[in-house]
Coordinates of C-alpha atoms in Angstrom, one line a residue:
M191 CA 0.0 0.0 0.0
I192 CA 1.4 3.4 -1.0
W193 CA 0.9 6.6 0.8
Y194 CA 0.9 10.0 -0.8
I195 CA 2.9 12.7 1.0
L196 CA 2.6 16.4 0.2
I197 CA 4.7 19.3 1.5
V198 CA 3.8 23.0 1.1
G199 CA 6.0 25.9 2.1
I200 CA 5.9 29.7 2.5
L201 CA 6.9 31.9 -0.3
L202 CA 6.9 29.2 -2.9
P203 CA 8.1 30.3 -6.3
Q204 CA 5.2 30.3 -8.8
S205 CA 7.5 29.7 -11.9
L206 CA 10.9 28.1 -11.8
A207 CA 13.7 27.7 -14.3
H208 CA 14.5 24.2 -13.2
P209 CA 11.8 21.7 -12.0
G210 CA 10.6 22.8 -8.6
F211 CA 14.1 23.7 -7.4
F212 CA 13.3 26.0 -4.5
T213 CA 9.8 24.9 -3.6
S214 CA 10.2 23.1 -0.3
I215 CA 10.9 24.4 3.2
G216 CA 13.9 21.9 3.3
Q217 CA 15.5 23.4 0.3
M218 CA 14.9 27.0 1.5
T219 CA 16.5 26.2 4.8
D220 CA 19.5 24.8 3.0
L221 CA 19.9 28.2 1.4
I222 CA 19.8 29.8 4.8
H223 CA 22.7 27.5 5.9
T224 CA 24.5 28.3 2.7
E225 CA 24.2 32.0 3.3
K226 CA 25.3 31.6 6.9
D227 CA 28.4 29.7 5.7
L228 CA 29.2 32.5 3.3
V229 CA 28.8 35.1 6.0
T230 CA 31.3 33.2 8.2
S231 CA 33.7 33.1 5.3
L232 CA 33.2 36.8 4.7
K233 CA 33.9 37.6 8.3
D234 CA 37.1 35.5 8.1
Y235 CA 38.2 37.6 5.1
I236 CA 37.4 40.8 6.9
K237 CA 39.4 39.6 9.9
A238 CA 42.4 38.7 7.7
E239 CA 42.2 42.2 6.1
E240 CA 42.0 43.9 9.5
D241 CA 45.1 41.9 10.7
K242 CA 47.0 42.9 7.6
L243 CA 46.1 46.6 8.1
E244 CA 47.0 46.4 11.7
Q245 CA 50.5 45.2 10.8
I246 CA 50.8 47.9 8.2
K247 CA 49.6 50.5 10.8
K248 CA 52.2 49.4 13.3
W249 CA 54.9 49.6 10.7
A250 CA 53.8 53.1 9.7
E251 CA 53.7 54.3 13.3
K252 CA 57.2 52.9 14.0
L253 CA 58.6 54.6 10.9
D254 CA 56.8 57.8 11.6
R255 CA 58.5 58.1 15.0
L256 CA 61.9 57.1 13.5
T257 CA 61.8 59.5 10.6
S258 CA 60.6 62.3 12.8
T259 CA 63.7 61.9 14.9
A260 CA 66.0 61.4 11.9
T261 CA 64.9 64.5 10.0
K262 CA 65.6 66.8 12.9
D263 CA 69.4 66.1 12.6
P264 CA 70.0 63.9 9.5
E265 CA 73.8 64.2 9.6
G266 CA 74.0 63.4 13.3
F267 CA 71.5 60.5 12.9
V268 CA 73.4 58.7 10.1
G269 CA 76.7 59.5 11.9
H270 CA 75.8 56.7 14.2
P271 CA 77.0 53.5 12.5
V272 CA 74.1 51.4 13.7
N273 CA 71.6 53.9 12.3
A274 CA 73.4 53.9 9.0
F275 CA 73.3 50.1 8.9
K276 CA 69.6 50.0 9.8
L277 CA 68.7 52.6 7.2
M278 CA 70.3 50.5 4.5
K279 CA 68.6 47.4 5.7
R280 CA 65.1 49.1 5.9
L281 CA 65.3 50.5 2.4
N282 CA 66.8 47.5 0.8
T283 CA 64.9 44.7 2.6
E284 CA 62.1 45.8 4.9
W285 CA 60.3 48.1 2.5
S286 CA 60.1 45.2 0.0
E287 CA 58.6 43.0 2.7
L288 CA 56.0 45.8 3.4
E289 CA 55.3 46.0 -0.3
N290 CA 54.6 42.2 -0.3
L291 CA 52.3 42.5 2.7
V292 CA 50.3 45.3 1.1
L293 CA 50.0 43.3 -2.1
K294 CA 49.0 40.1 -0.3
D295 CA 45.5 39.0 -1.4
T296 CA 43.5 37.6 1.6
S297 CA 40.3 37.2 -0.4
D298 CA 41.2 33.8 -2.0
G299 CA 39.4 31.7 0.7
F300 CA 36.2 33.8 0.5
I301 CA 36.1 34.0 -3.3
S302 CA 36.8 30.2 -3.6
N303 CA 33.9 29.4 -1.2
L304 CA 31.6 31.8 -3.0
T305 CA 32.4 30.2 -6.3
I306 CA 31.6 26.8 -4.9
Q307 CA 28.4 27.8 -3.3
R308 CA 27.1 29.9 -6.2
Q309 CA 26.1 26.7 -8.0
Y310 CA 23.3 26.2 -5.4
F311 CA 22.1 29.8 -5.7
P312 CA 18.6 30.6 -7.1
N313 CA 18.7 32.3 -10.5
D314 CA 16.7 35.2 -12.0
E315 CA 13.6 33.1 -12.7
D316 CA 13.6 31.8 -9.1
Q317 CA 13.7 35.3 -7.8
V318 CA 10.8 36.3 -10.2
G319 CA 8.9 33.2 -9.0
A320 CA 9.3 34.2 -5.4
A321 CA 8.0 37.7 -6.2
K322 CA 5.0 36.3 -8.0
A323 CA 4.3 34.1 -5.0
L324 CA 4.3 37.2 -2.8
L325 CA 1.8 38.9 -5.1
R326 CA -0.4 35.8 -5.0
L327 CA -0.4 35.9 -1.2
Q328 CA -1.3 39.6 -1.4
D329 CA -4.4 38.9 -3.5
T330 CA -5.5 35.8 -1.7
Y331 CA -5.4 37.3 1.8
N332 CA -6.4 40.8 0.7
L333 CA -3.2 42.4 2.1
D334 CA -2.3 46.0 1.4
T335 CA 1.3 46.8 0.4
D336 CA 2.0 48.7 3.6
T337 CA 1.1 45.7 5.8
I338 CA 3.4 43.4 3.8
S339 CA 6.2 46.0 3.6
K340 CA 6.2 46.5 7.4
G341 CA 6.0 42.7 8.0
N342 CA 2.7 42.9 9.9
L343 CA 1.6 39.4 9.0
P344 CA -0.4 37.2 11.4
G345 CA 1.6 34.6 13.4
V346 CA 5.1 35.8 12.3
K347 CA 8.0 34.9 14.5
H348 CA 10.7 36.7 12.6
K349 CA 9.5 40.1 11.5
S350 CA 11.0 41.4 8.2
F351 CA 10.7 44.7 6.4
L352 CA 10.7 45.5 2.7
T353 CA 13.0 48.3 1.6
V354 CA 12.3 50.7 -1.3
E355 CA 14.5 48.5 -3.5
D356 CA 12.4 45.5 -2.5
C357 CA 9.1 47.3 -3.3
F358 CA 10.6 48.6 -6.6
E359 CA 11.6 45.0 -7.6
L360 CA 8.1 43.7 -6.9
G361 CA 6.7 46.5 -9.1
K362 CA 9.1 45.7 -11.9
V363 CA 8.2 42.0 -11.8
A364 CA 4.5 42.9 -12.1
Y365 CA 5.3 45.4 -14.9
T366 CA 7.2 42.7 -16.9
E367 CA 4.1 40.5 -16.7
A368 CA 1.9 43.4 -17.9
D369 CA 0.3 43.3 -14.5
Y370 CA -0.1 47.1 -14.2
Y371 CA -2.5 46.7 -11.2
H372 CA 0.3 45.3 -9.0
T373 CA 2.8 47.6 -10.6
E374 CA 0.9 50.6 -9.4
L375 CA 0.4 49.2 -5.9
W376 CA 4.1 48.5 -5.3
M377 CA 5.5 51.6 -7.1
E378 CA 3.2 53.7 -4.9
Q379 CA 4.5 51.9 -1.8
A380 CA 8.1 52.6 -2.9
L381 CA 7.3 56.2 -3.5
R382 CA 5.6 56.5 0.0
Q383 CA 8.7 55.1 1.7
L384 CA 10.9 57.5 -0.2
D385 CA 8.6 60.4 0.9
E386 CA 8.9 59.2 4.5
G387 CA 12.7 59.7 4.2
E388 CA 14.0 56.2 3.7
V389 CA 17.5 56.3 2.2
S390 CA 17.7 54.3 -1.0
T391 CA 19.7 53.7 -4.2
I392 CA 16.4 54.0 -6.0
D393 CA 15.3 57.6 -6.8
K394 CA 11.8 59.0 -7.2
V395 CA 12.3 59.6 -10.9
S396 CA 12.7 55.8 -11.6
V397 CA 9.7 55.0 -9.5
L398 CA 7.5 57.7 -11.1
D399 CA 8.6 56.5 -14.6
Y400 CA 7.1 53.0 -14.0
L401 CA 4.1 54.3 -11.9
S402 CA 2.9 56.9 -14.5
Y403 CA 2.9 54.3 -17.3
A404 CA 1.2 51.7 -15.1
V405 CA -1.6 54.1 -14.2
Y406 CA -2.0 55.1 -17.9
Q407 CA -2.3 51.4 -18.9
Q408 CA -5.2 51.1 -16.5
G409 CA -7.0 54.0 -18.1
D410 CA -6.5 56.8 -15.5
L411 CA -5.2 59.4 -17.9
D412 CA -5.5 62.3 -15.4
K413 CA -3.4 60.6 -12.8
A414 CA -0.9 59.5 -15.4
L415 CA -0.5 63.1 -16.6
L416 CA -0.1 64.4 -13.0
L417 CA 2.6 61.8 -12.2
T418 CA 4.4 62.6 -15.4
K419 CA 4.5 66.3 -14.5
K420 CA 5.8 65.4 -11.1
L421 CA 8.6 63.4 -12.6
L422 CA 9.5 66.3 -14.9
E423 CA 9.8 68.6 -11.9
L424 CA 12.5 66.4 -10.6
D425 CA 14.2 65.7 -14.0
P426 CA 13.1 68.3 -16.7
E427 CA 15.3 66.6 -19.3
H428 CA 13.8 63.1 -18.9
Q429 CA 13.3 62.0 -22.5
R430 CA 10.6 59.4 -22.1
A431 CA 8.6 61.5 -19.7
N432 CA 8.7 64.5 -22.0
G433 CA 7.5 62.2 -24.8
N434 CA 4.7 60.8 -22.6
L435 CA 3.6 64.3 -21.5
K436 CA 3.1 65.3 -25.1
Y437 CA 1.2 62.1 -25.9
F438 CA -1.1 62.4 -22.9
E439 CA -1.9 66.0 -23.6
Y440 CA -2.6 65.0 -27.3
I441 CA -5.0 62.3 -26.2
M442 CA -6.8 64.7 -23.8
A443 CA -7.1 67.4 -26.4
K444 CA -8.4 64.8 -28.9
E445 CA -11.1 63.7 -26.4
K446 CA -12.0 67.3 -25.8
D447 CA -12.3 68.0 -29.6
A448 CA -14.6 65.0 -29.9
N449 CA -17.2 67.0 -28.0
K450 CA -18.1 64.1 -25.7
S451 CA -20.9 65.0 -23.3
A452 CA -20.1 65.4 -19.7
S453 CA -22.3 62.5 -18.8
D454 CA -20.6 60.2 -21.3
D455 CA -17.3 61.3 -20.0
Q456 CA -18.4 60.5 -16.4
S457 CA -19.8 57.1 -17.6
D458 CA -16.5 56.3 -19.3
R459 CA -14.5 57.3 -16.2
K460 CA -16.6 55.2 -13.9
T461 CA -16.1 52.2 -16.2
T462 CA -12.4 52.9 -16.1
L463 CA -12.4 53.0 -12.3
K464 CA -14.3 49.8 -12.2
R465 CA -11.5 48.1 -14.1
K466 CA -8.9 49.3 -11.6
G467 CA -8.3 47.2 -8.5
V468 CA -8.6 43.9 -10.2
A469 CA -5.6 41.7 -11.0
V470 CA -4.9 40.9 -14.6
D471 CA -5.5 37.2 -14.2
Y472 CA -8.6 37.5 -12.1
L473 CA -11.4 34.9 -12.6
P474 CA -14.9 35.0 -11.1
E475 CA -14.6 31.7 -9.2
R476 CA -11.3 32.9 -7.8
Q477 CA -13.2 35.4 -5.6
K478 CA -15.1 32.6 -3.8
Y479 CA -11.8 30.7 -3.3
E480 CA -9.9 33.6 -1.9
M481 CA -12.7 34.5 0.5
L482 CA -12.8 31.0 1.9
C483 CA -9.0 31.1 2.2
R484 CA -9.5 34.2 4.4
G485 CA -12.2 32.5 6.4
E486 CA -14.9 34.7 4.7
G487 CA -18.0 33.6 2.9
I488 CA -18.4 30.4 4.9
K489 CA -22.0 29.2 4.4
M490 CA -22.6 27.3 7.7
T491 CA -25.8 28.6 9.2
P492 CA -26.4 28.5 13.0
R493 CA -29.2 26.0 12.5
R494 CA -27.0 23.6 10.7
Q495 CA -24.1 24.3 13.1
K496 CA -26.3 22.9 15.9
K497 CA -26.4 19.5 14.2
L498 CA -22.6 19.1 14.2
F499 CA -21.3 17.1 17.1
C500 CA -18.1 15.7 18.6
R501 CA -18.1 12.0 19.6
Y502 CA -15.9 9.0 20.4
H503 CA -15.7 6.6 17.5
D504 CA -14.8 2.9 18.0
G505 CA -14.6 1.9 14.3
N506 CA -17.8 0.0 14.5
R507 CA -16.8 -2.0 17.5
N508 CA -13.2 -2.5 16.2
P509 CA -11.2 -4.2 19.0
K510 CA -8.4 -1.6 18.6
F511 CA -10.7 1.3 19.4
I512 CA -13.1 -0.1 22.0
L513 CA -10.9 0.8 24.9
A514 CA -9.3 3.8 23.3
P515 CA -11.8 5.2 20.9
A516 CA -10.9 7.9 18.4
K517 CA -12.0 11.5 18.9
Q518 CA -14.3 12.5 16.0
E519 CA -15.7 15.9 15.1
D520 CA -18.1 17.0 12.4
E521 CA -16.5 19.7 10.3
W522 CA -19.4 19.9 7.7
D523 CA -22.7 18.4 7.1
K524 CA -23.2 18.3 3.3
P525 CA -20.9 16.9 2.1
R526 CA -20.1 15.2 5.4
I527 CA -16.5 16.1 6.4
I528 CA -15.2 14.5 9.6
R529 CA -12.1 15.4 11.6
F530 CA -10.3 12.9 13.7
H531 CA -8.3 14.4 16.6
D532 CA -5.0 13.1 18.0
I533 CA -5.0 10.4 15.3
I534 CA -1.3 10.5 14.4
S535 CA 1.5 11.1 17.0
D536 CA 4.4 13.5 16.7
A537 CA 6.8 10.6 16.6
E538 CA 4.9 9.0 13.7
I539 CA 4.8 12.3 11.9
E540 CA 8.6 12.7 12.1
I541 CA 9.2 9.2 10.8
V542 CA 6.9 9.8 7.8
K543 CA 8.6 13.1 7.1
D544 CA 12.0 11.6 7.3
L545 CA 11.0 8.9 4.8
A546 CA 9.4 11.4 2.4
K547 CA 12.1 14.1 2.4
P548 CA 14.7 12.3 0.2
R549 CA 12.1 11.6 -2.6
L550 CA 10.0 14.8 -2.7
S551 CA 9.4 16.0 -6.2
R552 CA 7.3 18.8 -7.8
A553 CA 3.6 17.9 -7.8
T554 CA 1.9 17.8 -11.2
V555 CA -1.5 18.6 -12.7
H556 CA -3.4 17.3 -15.8
D557 CA -3.0 19.6 -18.8
P558 CA -6.3 19.5 -20.7
E559 CA -4.6 20.6 -24.0
T560 CA -1.8 18.0 -24.1
G561 CA -3.5 15.3 -22.0
K562 CA -0.3 15.0 -20.0
L563 CA 0.8 15.6 -16.5
T564 CA 2.8 18.8 -16.0
T565 CA 3.9 21.3 -13.4
A566 CA 1.8 24.4 -13.0
Q567 CA 2.5 27.9 -11.7
Y568 CA -0.4 27.7 -9.3
R569 CA 0.6 24.3 -7.8
V570 CA 4.0 24.6 -6.2
S571 CA 3.9 21.8 -3.7
K572 CA 6.2 18.8 -3.6
S573 CA 5.1 15.2 -3.1
A574 CA 6.3 11.7 -2.5
W575 CA 4.9 8.2 -2.3
L576 CA 5.4 5.9 0.7
S577 CA 4.8 2.1 0.7
G578 CA 3.5 0.2 3.7
Y579 CA 6.3 -2.4 3.3
E580 CA 9.0 0.3 3.7
N581 CA 8.4 1.0 7.3
P582 CA 6.1 -0.6 10.0
V583 CA 4.9 2.9 11.0
V584 CA 3.4 3.5 7.5
S585 CA 1.8 0.1 7.5
R586 CA 0.3 0.7 11.0
I587 CA -1.1 4.1 9.9
N588 CA -2.6 2.5 6.8
M589 CA -4.4 -0.1 8.9
R590 CA -5.6 2.7 11.3
I591 CA -7.3 4.4 8.3
Q592 CA -9.0 1.1 7.3
D593 CA -10.1 0.4 10.8
L594 CA -11.7 3.8 11.3
T595 CA -13.3 4.2 7.8
G596 CA -14.4 0.6 7.4
L597 CA -13.0 0.8 3.8
D598 CA -10.5 -1.6 2.2
V599 CA -7.2 0.1 1.7
S600 CA -5.7 -2.7 -0.3
T601 CA -7.0 -1.1 -3.5
A602 CA -5.6 2.3 -2.7
E603 CA -3.2 3.8 -5.3
E604 CA 0.0 1.9 -5.4
L605 CA 2.0 4.2 -7.7
Q606 CA 2.3 7.9 -8.6
K607 CA 1.3 7.5 -12.2
D608 CA 2.9 9.7 -14.8
E609 CA 0.1 9.2 -17.4
P610 CA -3.3 10.8 -17.3
D611 CA -5.1 7.4 -17.3
A612 CA -3.7 6.5 -13.9
F613 CA -7.0 5.2 -12.6
K614 CA -7.5 3.0 -15.7
E615 CA -4.0 1.6 -15.2
L616 CA -4.8 0.8 -11.6
G617 CA -8.0 -1.0 -12.4
T618 CA -9.5 -0.1 -9.0
G619 CA -12.1 2.4 -10.1
N620 CA -12.4 6.0 -9.1
R621 CA -11.4 7.6 -5.8
I622 CA -14.3 6.8 -3.5
A623 CA -12.9 8.7 -0.5
T624 CA -10.1 10.9 0.7
W625 CA -8.3 10.8 4.1
L626 CA -6.1 13.8 4.7
F627 CA -3.6 14.0 7.6
Y628 CA -2.4 17.4 8.8
M629 CA 1.2 16.9 10.0
S630 CA 2.0 20.4 11.0
D631 CA 0.3 23.5 12.4
V632 CA 0.3 26.6 10.1
S633 CA 0.8 30.1 11.5
A634 CA -1.5 31.7 8.9
G635 CA -3.2 30.4 5.7
G636 CA -3.1 26.9 4.3
A637 CA -6.8 26.0 4.7
T638 CA -8.4 23.3 2.6
V639 CA -11.5 24.9 1.0
F640 CA -14.6 23.5 -0.7
P641 CA -15.9 26.4 -3.0
E642 CA -19.1 24.6 -4.1
V643 CA -20.5 24.5 -0.5
G644 CA -18.5 27.4 1.1
A645 CA -16.5 25.3 3.5
S646 CA -13.0 25.9 5.0
V647 CA -11.1 23.3 6.9
W648 CA -8.0 24.6 8.8
P649 CA -4.8 22.6 9.4
K650 CA -4.2 21.3 12.9
K651 CA -1.3 19.1 13.6
G652 CA -2.1 15.5 14.6
T653 CA -5.6 15.5 13.1
A654 CA -7.0 14.1 9.9
V655 CA -10.1 14.9 7.9
F656 CA -12.2 12.3 5.9
W657 CA -14.9 12.6 3.2
Y658 CA -16.4 10.6 0.4
N659 CA -15.7 11.8 -3.1
L660 CA -18.5 9.6 -4.6
F661 CA -22.0 9.0 -3.6
A662 CA -22.8 5.4 -2.6
S663 CA -24.3 5.0 -6.1
G664 CA -20.8 5.6 -7.6
E665 CA -21.7 9.0 -9.0
G666 CA -19.3 11.8 -8.3
D667 CA -20.1 14.3 -5.5
Y668 CA -19.0 17.6 -7.1
S669 CA -19.6 19.4 -3.8
T670 CA -16.3 17.8 -2.6
R671 CA -14.3 19.7 -5.2
H672 CA -11.6 21.3 -3.0
A673 CA -8.4 23.3 -3.2
A674 CA -5.5 24.1 -0.9
C675 CA -5.0 27.7 0.0
P676 CA -1.4 29.1 -0.1
V677 CA 0.5 29.2 3.2
L678 CA 0.8 32.8 4.3
V679 CA 3.2 32.3 7.2
G680 CA 4.8 29.0 8.2
N681 CA 4.9 25.7 6.4
K682 CA 2.4 22.9 5.8
W683 CA 2.9 19.2 5.7
V684 CA -0.1 17.0 4.8
S685 CA -0.5 13.4 3.7
N686 CA -3.3 11.9 1.6
K687 CA -4.7 8.4 1.4
W688 CA -7.0 8.0 -1.6
L689 CA -9.3 5.0 -1.3
H690 CA -10.8 3.5 -4.5
E691 CA -14.1 1.8 -5.5
R692 CA -12.9 -1.7 -5.9
G693 CA -13.0 -3.8 -2.7
Q694 CA -15.7 -1.6 -1.2
E695 CA -18.7 -3.4 -2.7
F696 CA -19.8 -5.0 0.6
R697 CA -18.2 -2.3 2.8
R698 CA -20.2 0.5 1.2
P699 CA -23.1 -1.0 -0.8
C700 CA -24.5 0.8 -3.8
T701 CA -27.8 2.6 -3.3
L702 CA -30.7 2.9 -5.8
S703 CA -30.6 6.7 -5.8
E704 CA -27.8 8.5 -7.8
L705 CA -27.4 11.2 -5.2
E706 CA -27.2 9.0 -2.1

């Protein structure tokens, strides 16, 4: 029996140059250790330079005292045979030694270490991917730029700030993607921080250059013209700004000459403003998903809430759970989603994670155009498969799932298939049910949401949730369509067990109604 393991981490790159290279917490922490090693090497180099300068300084101070004395009475000074000998020796030998000391290169160790470590560095596409991930989190959790820039995120342990350079970089990434909505947001944030007096290598002219064009692209000609004039006040010779100013004024004059009515102009302007504030890749169903990720739009009424209970579950009188029944809680009524509390121990979680880490690989999705499995920008998790025969802990957990659900796990997926007809290859029918372990707490974000019914299930370490994907008739229950929300702060480990139709004929008999 094979177990599917999934890891999700914070700030996961949305598009990567090489397959999922920096998508897991483990790989990101490796980079932290790499950077720490480089800092240590850099400090060693600085210490070596300081030692060298200290030697040179001592030599200079000694010679300064000596030459000050000698120049007061040169003839008398060299009249002493010892002074004459030492002068010859200094100029012939010791000044050459000083020259060698000054020319000594102490950077070899640091440069060598940097060269070795550079092969593990992220590249430009990784950096762009990380920026896109941050923009995605901004949209999903409805965060303003100032909140992100000041690091005021929920549940943070290590507060971090964005500089003007950071905000400018995020704006440029959005600009490159023709995402002028986010370009405007982040260039305005960079401009605000400059106005507040932050010292930066980025000047206002550069920020206003991007900002004015992004605003124009979103249809706000008045604001674009105002920003361009502000830019020209700072740099009257700015070639592009001067060209844009003439162009904007030409368009405005043309609109005026067209004799548009004031009402039409107001109507057009309102339409323009309606378009602003929406990301370039926004989809209607995305709004529902993002609201649920934020804990908004949940459709559980008080009347239905009263029918949800907690109970002890003995697995239908299973001997293993009669004396120590499992803690069970109703998360949702239709579809019925059940949470099991304290169902996997910390020790078991660590064993599973240790088994999974060496084989984690980028998760894939089905491409409807090619019919093949491929990586996607919106799915940046990493996954691995674990067999029950590999470790007794995995086998024990598999049996625990069978005992509590009453379903046969022997027909669960045995391989991570690379072809789209994975279920056909298995010959075990569709996925009848899903068992999902939460193997970590998440500081913020990371919910599992069901947009069709307005349900959100939040991660809690040591628990598991269970639901049926099919009705007893074998028809698909589309209300169980679900999606994982991105992790805002922290990291998320989950593991899935997908149970299939075959072998459940007598454990979950088919009903006469399609929707039962």
